[in-house]
């Protein structure tokens, strides 16, 4: 399998890399030899997997075929390039350009990015007769990322824009609520649930419909439940705004969902708002929705749930028979840090 690397968003320390791996797992792509740098994930996997990451990921910026990793100094980089065969990715008659990005201030004293671009361009040109440099419209772009005092260099396969997520920000939707989760976070949670196209995904606290919208955009059949009628109507309005439909919208109690089976659950329960917590404490509400989700999921299927870090939901899920797969933490404001937890239903012994 070829080696790939993904330039990740710096919006969260752990979610971006976890999201890429979850996408590959959801779609059945095997990966190995994982190496994580600051905002870069390197692994071996099928080249076809890049297309799925491009379609699904919220926190990936660039996908590339990795060619080399070297210590971030001119001598070691030149040595690594001299030992790299570019003939499989750069043919005679093709033009190329080298672009270097630096994460934070890594190797700031050792490497000037513009100087490195010129040096690498010249060296690749000498090693590959018949090719040419084209700064404006190249056939191939070699992208290098300086991170953790290493240079990761590869052939760029695709850019991923975050513009569409900006267009779906909570305040840009016709129905707004201040507790609405950002679209990127919702998409990431859908991916962490390992939902795939055509699978049935449930959000038992659908709110303004953010998770349903993001799930539908990657081909899921989304079902939403909310205890407040105005939220259900607002979700329908937001879905219509984006020209999509849910598999179903239910005004009802999230603890008594009139369904027999779903393939994945993604949800962000309300925190301490009596009008929307069904007159339960937040911890009891989370416990109840975990129990209801356990009954709906099959063995091996997953729920991704957000809750205040103080609730320690990883322990709650384990008490109900789930296997805790992973947790990530997202700072919201001074009094709220979300824990994004993923649980898998396992066969009870």
Tab-separated table of C-alpha atoms in Angstrom:
chain	number	residue	atom	x	y	z
A	1	UNK	CA	0.000	0.000	0.000
A	2	UNK	CA	1.239	3.517	-0.729
A	3	UNK	CA	2.096	5.839	2.127
A	4	UNK	CA	-0.222	8.830	2.503
A	5	UNK	CA	-0.212	11.912	4.657
A	6	UNK	CA	-2.959	14.312	5.622
A	7	UNK	CA	-2.467	17.943	6.597
A	8	UNK	CA	-4.938	18.498	9.416
A	9	UNK	CA	-6.719	21.476	10.868
A	10	UNK	CA	-5.293	22.835	14.090
A	11	UNK	CA	-8.746	23.429	15.571
A	12	UNK	CA	-8.438	20.505	17.988
A	13	UNK	CA	-5.483	18.450	19.200
A	14	UNK	CA	-6.895	14.958	18.622
A	15	UNK	CA	-10.150	15.081	16.646
A	16	UNK	CA	-8.703	15.648	13.137
A	17	UNK	CA	-6.473	12.552	13.111
A	18	UNK	CA	-9.166	10.439	14.772
A	19	UNK	CA	-11.655	11.573	12.137
A	20	UNK	CA	-9.465	10.419	9.227
A	21	UNK	CA	-8.942	6.998	10.797
A	22	UNK	CA	-12.674	6.694	11.516
A	23	UNK	CA	-13.538	7.471	7.877
A	24	UNK	CA	-11.196	4.742	6.660
A	25	UNK	CA	-12.651	2.268	9.158
A	26	UNK	CA	-16.238	3.192	8.262
A	27	UNK	CA	-15.621	2.556	4.579
A	28	UNK	CA	-13.612	-0.636	5.088
A	29	UNK	CA	-10.149	0.624	4.141
A	30	UNK	CA	-7.258	-1.078	5.896
A	31	UNK	CA	-4.484	1.194	7.144
A	32	UNK	CA	-1.195	0.596	8.936
A	33	UNK	CA	2.103	2.188	10.008
A	34	UNK	CA	0.375	5.172	11.572
A	35	UNK	CA	2.577	8.090	12.569
A	36	UNK	CA	1.132	11.267	14.049
A	37	UNK	CA	2.900	14.619	13.927
A	38	UNK	CA	1.551	18.010	14.936
A	39	UNK	CA	-1.272	18.577	12.375
A	40	UNK	CA	-0.026	15.782	10.113
A	41	UNK	CA	-1.202	12.168	10.016
A	42	UNK	CA	0.903	9.657	8.079
A	43	UNK	CA	-0.230	6.108	7.286
A	44	UNK	CA	-0.254	3.371	4.653
A	45	UNK	CA	-3.568	2.868	2.849
A	46	UNK	CA	-5.209	2.541	-0.553
A	47	UNK	CA	-5.019	5.621	-2.785
A	48	UNK	CA	-8.776	5.332	-3.379
A	49	UNK	CA	-9.356	6.162	0.291
A	50	UNK	CA	-8.266	9.747	-0.366
A	51	UNK	CA	-11.474	10.436	-2.281
A	52	UNK	CA	-13.582	9.444	0.725
A	53	UNK	CA	-11.563	11.606	3.096
A	54	UNK	CA	-12.007	14.494	0.664
A	55	UNK	CA	-15.788	14.008	0.606
A	56	UNK	CA	-16.330	13.336	4.299
A	57	UNK	CA	-13.704	15.049	6.428
A	58	UNK	CA	-14.323	18.270	8.348
A	59	UNK	CA	-10.821	18.727	9.727
A	60	UNK	CA	-8.501	17.716	6.845
A	61	UNK	CA	-6.933	20.366	4.603
A	62	UNK	CA	-4.666	18.450	2.178
A	63	UNK	CA	-4.207	14.808	1.175
A	64	UNK	CA	-0.851	13.763	-0.298
A	65	UNK	CA	1.152	10.715	-1.297
A	66	UNK	CA	4.117	10.679	1.047
A	67	UNK	CA	7.566	10.471	-0.543
A	68	UNK	CA	9.963	11.125	2.325
A	69	UNK	CA	10.394	12.253	5.919
A	70	UNK	CA	13.630	13.962	6.956
A	71	UNK	CA	15.030	15.980	9.812
A	72	UNK	CA	14.256	19.643	9.208
A	73	UNK	CA	17.679	20.885	8.163
A	74	UNK	CA	19.024	21.516	4.675
A	75	UNK	CA	21.656	18.752	4.762
A	76	UNK	CA	19.354	15.923	5.842
A	77	UNK	CA	16.596	17.048	3.482
A	78	UNK	CA	18.966	17.149	0.490
A	79	UNK	CA	20.239	13.684	1.377
A	80	UNK	CA	16.696	12.278	1.645
A	81	UNK	CA	15.666	13.826	-1.685
A	82	UNK	CA	18.756	12.378	-3.400
A	83	UNK	CA	17.663	8.897	-2.266
A	84	UNK	CA	14.047	9.333	-3.422
A	85	UNK	CA	12.865	8.060	-6.807
A	86	UNK	CA	10.426	10.599	-8.224
A	87	UNK	CA	9.928	8.756	-11.532
A	88	UNK	CA	6.658	7.112	-10.428
A	89	UNK	CA	5.025	10.465	-9.717
A	90	UNK	CA	6.811	12.837	-12.117
A	91	UNK	CA	7.194	11.929	-15.793
A	92	UNK	CA	9.277	13.494	-18.538
A	93	UNK	CA	7.516	16.500	-20.030
A	94	UNK	CA	5.590	17.262	-16.839
A	95	UNK	CA	5.975	20.466	-14.862
A	96	UNK	CA	5.988	20.814	-11.100
A	97	UNK	CA	6.224	23.223	-8.203
A	98	UNK	CA	7.359	22.790	-4.594
A	99	UNK	CA	5.388	24.412	-1.778
A	100	UNK	CA	6.470	24.326	1.868
A	101	UNK	CA	4.167	24.970	4.826
A	102	UNK	CA	5.351	25.359	8.393
A	103	UNK	CA	3.286	24.268	11.386
A	104	UNK	CA	3.665	26.766	14.223
A	105	UNK	CA	7.351	27.697	14.631
A	106	UNK	CA	8.988	24.321	14.047
A	107	UNK	CA	12.573	24.614	12.719
A	108	UNK	CA	12.081	28.359	12.378
A	109	UNK	CA	15.773	29.037	13.001
A	110	UNK	CA	17.021	26.246	10.715
A	111	UNK	CA	14.772	26.551	7.659
A	112	UNK	CA	13.546	29.420	5.507
A	113	UNK	CA	10.546	28.055	3.609
A	114	UNK	CA	11.134	30.062	0.413
A	115	UNK	CA	14.794	29.062	0.320
A	116	UNK	CA	13.828	25.426	0.830
A	117	UNK	CA	11.302	25.589	-2.025
A	118	UNK	CA	14.026	26.865	-4.364
A	119	UNK	CA	16.576	24.285	-3.216
A	120	UNK	CA	14.146	21.365	-3.518
A	121	UNK	CA	12.851	22.541	-6.884
A	122	UNK	CA	16.380	22.678	-8.260
A	123	UNK	CA	17.340	19.288	-6.853
A	124	UNK	CA	14.209	17.544	-8.154
A	125	UNK	CA	14.767	19.177	-11.550
A	126	UNK	CA	18.347	17.867	-11.734
A	127	UNK	CA	17.277	14.366	-10.699
A	128	UNK	CA	14.460	14.242	-13.265
A	129	UNK	CA	15.654	15.381	-16.720
A	130	UNK	CA	12.912	16.442	-19.102
A	131	UNK	CA	10.750	17.959	-16.375
A	132	UNK	CA	10.298	21.663	-15.721
A	133	UNK	CA	9.299	24.078	-12.975
A	134	UNK	CA	6.029	25.972	-13.409
A	135	UNK	CA	5.091	28.254	-10.528
A	136	UNK	CA	1.633	29.218	-11.797
A	137	UNK	CA	0.078	26.183	-13.469
A	138	UNK	CA	2.107	23.038	-12.711
A	139	UNK	CA	1.103	19.498	-13.611
A	140	UNK	CA	2.232	18.300	-10.185
A	141	UNK	CA	2.607	19.987	-6.800
A	142	UNK	CA	5.030	18.652	-4.213
A	143	UNK	CA	3.969	19.801	-0.768
A	144	UNK	CA	6.230	19.775	2.250
A	145	UNK	CA	5.108	20.240	5.839
A	146	UNK	CA	7.597	21.251	8.522
A	147	UNK	CA	6.301	19.849	11.805
A	148	UNK	CA	7.899	18.460	14.953
A	149	UNK	CA	11.265	19.487	13.445
A	150	UNK	CA	10.732	17.098	10.531
A	151	UNK	CA	9.944	17.720	6.874
A	152	UNK	CA	7.185	15.509	5.474
A	153	UNK	CA	7.239	15.782	1.667
A	154	UNK	CA	4.790	14.329	-0.815
A	155	UNK	CA	2.799	14.673	-4.005
A	156	UNK	CA	-0.358	16.668	-3.378
A	157	UNK	CA	-3.433	14.641	-4.316
A	158	UNK	CA	-6.197	17.025	-3.292
A	159	UNK	CA	-7.053	20.165	-1.356
A	160	UNK	CA	-10.112	20.204	0.895
A	161	UNK	CA	-11.942	23.479	1.393
A	162	UNK	CA	-13.822	24.367	4.566
A	163	UNK	CA	-15.980	26.942	2.752
A	164	UNK	CA	-19.086	24.754	2.683
A	165	UNK	CA	-18.951	24.359	6.459
A	166	UNK	CA	-18.781	28.134	6.848
A	167	UNK	CA	-21.944	28.376	4.770
A	168	UNK	CA	-23.655	26.049	7.256
A	169	UNK	CA	-22.652	27.892	10.427
A	170	UNK	CA	-25.480	27.956	13.013
A	171	UNK	CA	-26.261	31.649	12.469
A	172	UNK	CA	-26.498	31.190	8.700
A	173	UNK	CA	-29.366	28.719	9.029
A	174	UNK	CA	-32.955	29.999	8.942
A	175	UNK	CA	-33.712	28.397	12.322
A	176	UNK	CA	-31.099	29.278	14.940
A	177	UNK	CA	-30.573	28.287	18.551
A	178	UNK	CA	-27.557	29.443	20.611
A	179	UNK	CA	-26.775	25.898	21.755
A	180	UNK	CA	-26.420	24.599	18.185
A	181	UNK	CA	-23.220	22.675	17.528
A	182	UNK	CA	-20.882	23.941	14.755
A	183	UNK	CA	-21.227	22.064	11.471
A	184	UNK	CA	-17.604	20.891	11.491
A	185	UNK	CA	-17.949	19.335	14.916
A	186	UNK	CA	-21.204	17.643	13.927
A	187	UNK	CA	-19.654	16.227	10.737
A	188	UNK	CA	-16.682	14.963	12.717
A	189	UNK	CA	-18.996	13.234	15.197
A	190	UNK	CA	-20.878	11.579	12.332
A	191	UNK	CA	-17.547	10.298	11.035
A	192	UNK	CA	-16.461	9.107	14.485
A	193	UNK	CA	-19.648	7.025	14.685
A	194	UNK	CA	-18.336	5.091	11.644
A	195	UNK	CA	-21.618	5.693	9.800
A	196	UNK	CA	-21.461	5.007	6.078
A	197	UNK	CA	-23.607	5.920	3.089
A	198	UNK	CA	-27.123	4.410	3.233
A	199	UNK	CA	-26.823	3.579	6.937
A	200	UNK	CA	-29.542	4.794	9.312
A	201	UNK	CA	-28.176	7.406	11.713
A	202	UNK	CA	-30.194	8.616	14.694
A	203	UNK	CA	-29.892	11.852	16.648
A	204	UNK	CA	-32.243	11.576	19.651
A	205	UNK	CA	-31.719	15.282	20.495
A	206	UNK	CA	-31.714	16.717	16.990
A	207	UNK	CA	-32.102	20.376	18.053
A	208	UNK	CA	-31.639	22.522	14.940
A	209	UNK	CA	-30.742	19.498	12.817
A	210	UNK	CA	-27.005	20.049	12.433
A	211	UNK	CA	-25.986	16.401	12.765
A	212	UNK	CA	-28.832	15.303	10.476
A	213	UNK	CA	-27.708	17.772	7.814
A	214	UNK	CA	-24.089	16.636	7.996
A	215	UNK	CA	-25.049	12.950	7.983
A	216	UNK	CA	-27.322	13.417	4.978
A	217	UNK	CA	-24.566	15.170	3.031
A	218	UNK	CA	-22.409	12.031	3.234
A	219	UNK	CA	-25.289	9.793	2.183
A	220	UNK	CA	-26.728	8.593	5.497
A	221	UNK	CA	-30.442	8.126	6.112
A	222	UNK	CA	-30.877	10.469	9.070
A	223	UNK	CA	-33.590	10.251	11.726
A	224	UNK	CA	-34.081	12.991	14.311
A	225	UNK	CA	-36.005	13.084	17.583
A	226	UNK	CA	-36.606	16.050	19.870
A	227	UNK	CA	-38.852	16.659	22.866
A	228	UNK	CA	-39.673	20.185	21.704
A	229	UNK	CA	-42.027	20.615	18.782
A	230	UNK	CA	-40.435	23.914	17.780
A	231	UNK	CA	-37.068	22.162	17.417
A	232	UNK	CA	-38.545	19.499	15.156
A	233	UNK	CA	-40.206	22.178	13.026
A	234	UNK	CA	-36.986	24.200	13.014
A	235	UNK	CA	-34.979	21.166	11.927
A	236	UNK	CA	-37.382	20.579	9.052
A	237	UNK	CA	-36.971	24.210	8.040
A	238	UNK	CA	-33.163	23.964	8.082
A	239	UNK	CA	-33.169	20.734	6.097
A	240	UNK	CA	-35.420	22.304	3.476
A	241	UNK	CA	-33.078	25.311	3.289
A	242	UNK	CA	-30.263	23.001	2.148
A	243	UNK	CA	-32.498	21.031	-0.210
A	244	UNK	CA	-32.368	17.768	1.743
A	245	UNK	CA	-34.813	15.567	3.642
A	246	UNK	CA	-34.465	13.425	6.734
A	247	UNK	CA	-35.493	9.791	6.743
A	248	UNK	CA	-37.754	10.794	9.622
A	249	UNK	CA	-38.388	13.521	12.215
A	250	UNK	CA	-40.123	12.624	15.470
A	251	UNK	CA	-41.541	14.908	18.148
A	252	UNK	CA	-41.166	12.808	21.252
A	253	UNK	CA	-39.205	11.503	24.213
A	254	UNK	CA	-35.642	10.548	23.276
A	255	UNK	CA	-35.707	7.867	25.965
A	256	UNK	CA	-38.654	6.084	24.314
A	257	UNK	CA	-37.796	6.132	20.630
A	258	UNK	CA	-40.341	4.328	18.408
A	259	UNK	CA	-37.695	2.535	16.353
A	260	UNK	CA	-36.423	-1.032	16.351
A	261	UNK	CA	-32.925	-0.616	14.951
A	262	UNK	CA	-30.449	1.992	13.748
A	263	UNK	CA	-26.878	1.700	12.456
A	264	UNK	CA	-25.295	4.624	14.324
A	265	UNK	CA	-26.199	7.273	16.894
A	266	UNK	CA	-24.773	10.801	17.064
A	267	UNK	CA	-26.042	13.263	19.630
A	268	UNK	CA	-25.322	16.282	21.805
A	269	UNK	CA	-27.866	16.212	24.662
A	270	UNK	CA	-29.010	19.476	26.281
A	271	UNK	CA	-27.067	20.518	29.352
A	272	UNK	CA	-29.154	21.640	32.300
A	273	UNK	CA	-31.926	23.433	30.416
A	274	UNK	CA	-35.134	22.274	32.120
A	275	UNK	CA	-37.326	22.961	29.083
A	276	UNK	CA	-35.340	20.509	26.986
A	277	UNK	CA	-33.980	17.957	29.456
A	278	UNK	CA	-37.344	16.273	30.041
A	279	UNK	CA	-37.237	17.324	33.725
A	280	UNK	CA	-34.204	15.093	34.304
A	281	UNK	CA	-30.741	15.967	35.497
A	282	UNK	CA	-28.174	16.098	32.716
A	283	UNK	CA	-26.394	13.004	33.992
A	284	UNK	CA	-29.636	11.009	34.177
A	285	UNK	CA	-30.635	12.164	30.702
A	286	UNK	CA	-27.289	11.067	29.265
A	287	UNK	CA	-27.550	7.736	31.063
A	288	UNK	CA	-31.079	7.202	29.717
A	289	UNK	CA	-30.179	8.036	26.116
A	290	UNK	CA	-27.140	5.747	26.278
A	291	UNK	CA	-29.396	2.938	27.491
A	292	UNK	CA	-31.977	3.626	24.761
A	293	UNK	CA	-29.233	3.708	22.127
A	294	UNK	CA	-27.790	0.423	23.363
A	295	UNK	CA	-31.142	-1.235	22.660
A	296	UNK	CA	-31.264	0.154	19.106
A	297	UNK	CA	-27.709	-0.617	17.992
A	298	UNK	CA	-26.389	-3.937	16.773
A	299	UNK	CA	-23.186	-5.543	18.023
A	300	UNK	CA	-20.188	-3.671	16.604
A	301	UNK	CA	-22.150	-0.474	15.949
A	302	UNK	CA	-21.338	2.811	17.630
A	303	UNK	CA	-22.654	5.928	19.290
A	304	UNK	CA	-20.784	9.232	19.345
A	305	UNK	CA	-22.065	11.481	22.113
A	306	UNK	CA	-21.032	14.883	23.447
A	307	UNK	CA	-21.457	15.920	27.071
A	308	UNK	CA	-19.781	18.197	29.606
A	309	UNK	CA	-16.373	16.869	30.600
A	310	UNK	CA	-17.454	16.924	34.249
A	311	UNK	CA	-19.978	14.115	33.644
A	312	UNK	CA	-17.273	11.526	32.881
A	313	UNK	CA	-19.450	9.881	30.231
A	314	UNK	CA	-16.809	7.274	29.419
A	315	UNK	CA	-17.595	5.668	32.769
A	316	UNK	CA	-21.368	5.970	32.234
A	317	UNK	CA	-21.158	4.141	28.921
A	318	UNK	CA	-19.043	1.349	30.368
A	319	UNK	CA	-21.537	0.842	33.197
A	320	UNK	CA	-24.277	0.247	30.605
A	321	UNK	CA	-22.297	-2.417	28.743
A	322	UNK	CA	-20.685	-0.323	26.012
A	323	UNK	CA	-17.013	-0.589	25.120
A	324	UNK	CA	-15.387	2.839	25.362
A	325	UNK	CA	-13.510	3.354	22.068
A	326	UNK	CA	-12.132	6.883	22.387
A	327	UNK	CA	-12.694	10.319	23.896
A	328	UNK	CA	-11.706	13.795	22.747
A	329	UNK	CA	-12.106	17.147	24.451
A	330	UNK	CA	-13.254	20.417	22.899
A	331	UNK	CA	-13.111	23.709	24.782
A	332	UNK	CA	-16.283	25.776	24.259
A	333	UNK	CA	-16.031	28.539	26.866
A	334	UNK	CA	-14.843	29.120	30.421
A	335	UNK	CA	-17.557	26.951	31.975
A	336	UNK	CA	-17.879	24.235	29.319
A	337	UNK	CA	-15.467	21.738	27.810
A	338	UNK	CA	-17.183	19.022	25.812
A	339	UNK	CA	-16.132	15.395	25.961
A	340	UNK	CA	-16.749	13.731	22.603
A	341	UNK	CA	-16.964	10.030	23.414
A	342	UNK	CA	-17.374	7.034	21.124
A	343	UNK	CA	-18.819	3.762	22.393
A	344	UNK	CA	-19.247	0.425	20.660
A	345	UNK	CA	-21.913	-2.112	21.484
A	346	UNK	CA	-20.244	-5.429	22.229
A	347	UNK	CA	-21.584	-8.903	22.795
A	348	UNK	CA	-22.363	-9.416	26.456
A	349	UNK	CA	-20.598	-12.396	27.976
